[in-house]
Amino acid sequence: MKPRIHPESRPVVFRDRAADTAFLTRSTAHSSKTIEWEDGSTYPLIDVEISSASHPFYTGTSRVLDTAGRVERFERRYGRTASPRH
């Protein structure tokens, strides 16, 4: 690897807001928020909406999505512009 061309990797805490869990890992991501971790050190904090702790694929749970409501809302907003093909 060439020196000085890669971003600096450092310990960062990622907090999954959906599962209310956090994990410490290495990352190049930047954040202005910080958190005091279990070891007493302060690390940058990055909030994420979903991670392996809350994703249905990893947890084995499924979520019901309101796809019909989304389609209806889209059609109300934009109308049906595509003509059916023959």
PDB file of C-alpha atoms in Angstrom, residues 2-74:
ATOM      1  CA  LYS A   2       1.181   3.481  -0.780  1.00  0.00           C
ATOM      2  CA  PRO A   3       1.753   5.661   2.284  1.00  0.00           C
ATOM      3  CA  ARG A   4      -0.426   8.713   3.019  1.00  0.00           C
ATOM      4  CA  ILE A   5      -3.138   8.020   0.398  1.00  0.00           C
ATOM      5  CA  HIS A   6      -5.624   6.125   2.575  1.00  0.00           C
ATOM      6  CA  PRO A   7      -7.927   7.769   5.148  1.00  0.00           C
ATOM      7  CA  GLU A   8      -7.026   7.281   8.779  1.00  0.00           C
ATOM      8  CA  SER A   9      -8.922   4.467  10.493  1.00  0.00           C
ATOM      9  CA  ARG A  10      -9.747   4.892  14.189  1.00  0.00           C
ATOM     10  CA  PRO A  11     -12.125   3.456  16.809  1.00  0.00           C
ATOM     11  CA  VAL A  12     -15.719   4.679  16.360  1.00  0.00           C
ATOM     12  CA  VAL A  13     -18.954   3.752  18.162  1.00  0.00           C
ATOM     13  CA  PHE A  14     -21.964   2.989  15.970  1.00  0.00           C
ATOM     14  CA  ARG A  15     -25.337   3.167  17.736  1.00  0.00           C
ATOM     15  CA  ASP A  16     -28.340   1.399  16.210  1.00  0.00           C
ATOM     16  CA  ARG A  17     -31.327   3.564  17.080  1.00  0.00           C
ATOM     17  CA  ALA A  18     -33.889   0.875  16.183  1.00  0.00           C
ATOM     18  CA  ALA A  19     -32.403  -1.832  18.439  1.00  0.00           C
ATOM     19  CA  ASP A  20     -30.944   0.539  21.061  1.00  0.00           C
ATOM     20  CA  THR A  21     -27.551  -1.167  20.870  1.00  0.00           C
ATOM     21  CA  ALA A  22     -24.055   0.153  20.232  1.00  0.00           C
ATOM     22  CA  PHE A  23     -20.822  -1.409  19.080  1.00  0.00           C
ATOM     23  CA  LEU A  24     -17.231  -0.241  18.906  1.00  0.00           C
ATOM     24  CA  THR A  25     -15.349  -0.829  15.677  1.00  0.00           C
ATOM     25  CA  ARG A  26     -12.772   0.841  13.446  1.00  0.00           C
ATOM     26  CA  SER A  27     -13.916   3.260  10.772  1.00  0.00           C
ATOM     27  CA  THR A  28     -12.844   6.236   8.705  1.00  0.00           C
ATOM     28  CA  ALA A  29     -16.208   7.977   9.256  1.00  0.00           C
ATOM     29  CA  HIS A  30     -16.228  11.376  10.981  1.00  0.00           C
ATOM     30  CA  SER A  31     -18.704  12.661  13.559  1.00  0.00           C
ATOM     31  CA  SER A  32     -19.008  15.698  15.782  1.00  0.00           C
ATOM     32  CA  LYS A  33     -20.866  13.654  18.439  1.00  0.00           C
ATOM     33  CA  THR A  34     -18.946  11.686  21.059  1.00  0.00           C
ATOM     34  CA  ILE A  35     -19.820   9.049  23.634  1.00  0.00           C
ATOM     35  CA  GLU A  36     -18.058   7.618  26.656  1.00  0.00           C
ATOM     36  CA  TRP A  37     -17.638   3.880  26.098  1.00  0.00           C
ATOM     37  CA  GLU A  38     -17.580   1.053  28.647  1.00  0.00           C
ATOM     38  CA  ASP A  39     -13.781   1.249  28.916  1.00  0.00           C
ATOM     39  CA  GLY A  40     -13.979   4.883  30.069  1.00  0.00           C
ATOM     40  CA  SER A  41     -12.590   6.325  26.822  1.00  0.00           C
ATOM     41  CA  THR A  42     -14.444   8.814  24.645  1.00  0.00           C
ATOM     42  CA  TYR A  43     -15.051   7.889  20.997  1.00  0.00           C
ATOM     43  CA  PRO A  44     -16.816   9.505  18.031  1.00  0.00           C
ATOM     44  CA  LEU A  45     -20.485   8.427  17.830  1.00  0.00           C
ATOM     45  CA  ILE A  46     -22.382   7.676  14.634  1.00  0.00           C
ATOM     46  CA  ASP A  47     -26.127   6.973  14.848  1.00  0.00           C
ATOM     47  CA  VAL A  48     -27.517   4.524  12.292  1.00  0.00           C
ATOM     48  CA  GLU A  49     -31.137   3.642  11.599  1.00  0.00           C
ATOM     49  CA  ILE A  50     -30.521  -0.069  11.063  1.00  0.00           C
ATOM     50  CA  SER A  51     -27.715  -2.553  11.617  1.00  0.00           C
ATOM     51  CA  SER A  52     -27.349  -6.311  11.974  1.00  0.00           C
ATOM     52  CA  ALA A  53     -28.901  -5.951  15.453  1.00  0.00           C
ATOM     53  CA  SER A  54     -32.221  -4.751  14.010  1.00  0.00           C
ATOM     54  CA  HIS A  55     -32.287  -5.863  10.361  1.00  0.00           C
ATOM     55  CA  PRO A  56     -34.974  -8.512   9.695  1.00  0.00           C
ATOM     56  CA  PHE A  57     -32.545 -10.690   7.714  1.00  0.00           C
ATOM     57  CA  TYR A  58     -30.242 -11.089  10.722  1.00  0.00           C
ATOM     58  CA  THR A  59     -32.878 -11.141  13.463  1.00  0.00           C
ATOM     59  CA  GLY A  60     -35.263 -13.550  11.727  1.00  0.00           C
ATOM     60  CA  THR A  61     -38.224 -11.252  12.275  1.00  0.00           C
ATOM     61  CA  SER A  62     -40.297  -9.715   9.538  1.00  0.00           C
ATOM     62  CA  ARG A  63     -41.933  -6.340   9.367  1.00  0.00           C
ATOM     63  CA  VAL A  64     -45.196  -5.564   7.689  1.00  0.00           C
ATOM     64  CA  LEU A  65     -44.766  -2.809   5.126  1.00  0.00           C
ATOM     65  CA  ASP A  66     -47.671  -0.742   3.925  1.00  0.00           C
ATOM     66  CA  THR A  67     -46.838  -1.146   0.235  1.00  0.00           C
ATOM     67  CA  ALA A  68     -50.438  -0.668  -0.886  1.00  0.00           C
ATOM     68  CA  GLY A  69     -50.621   2.660   0.934  1.00  0.00           C
ATOM     69  CA  ARG A  70     -47.353   3.772  -0.624  1.00  0.00           C
ATOM     70  CA  VAL A  71     -48.553   2.928  -4.129  1.00  0.00           C
ATOM     71  CA  GLU A  72     -51.862   4.733  -3.566  1.00  0.00           C
ATOM     72  CA  ARG A  73     -50.068   7.779  -2.171  1.00  0.00           C
ATOM     73  CA  PHE A  74     -47.706   7.804  -5.186  1.00  0.00           C
TER      74      PHE A  74
END
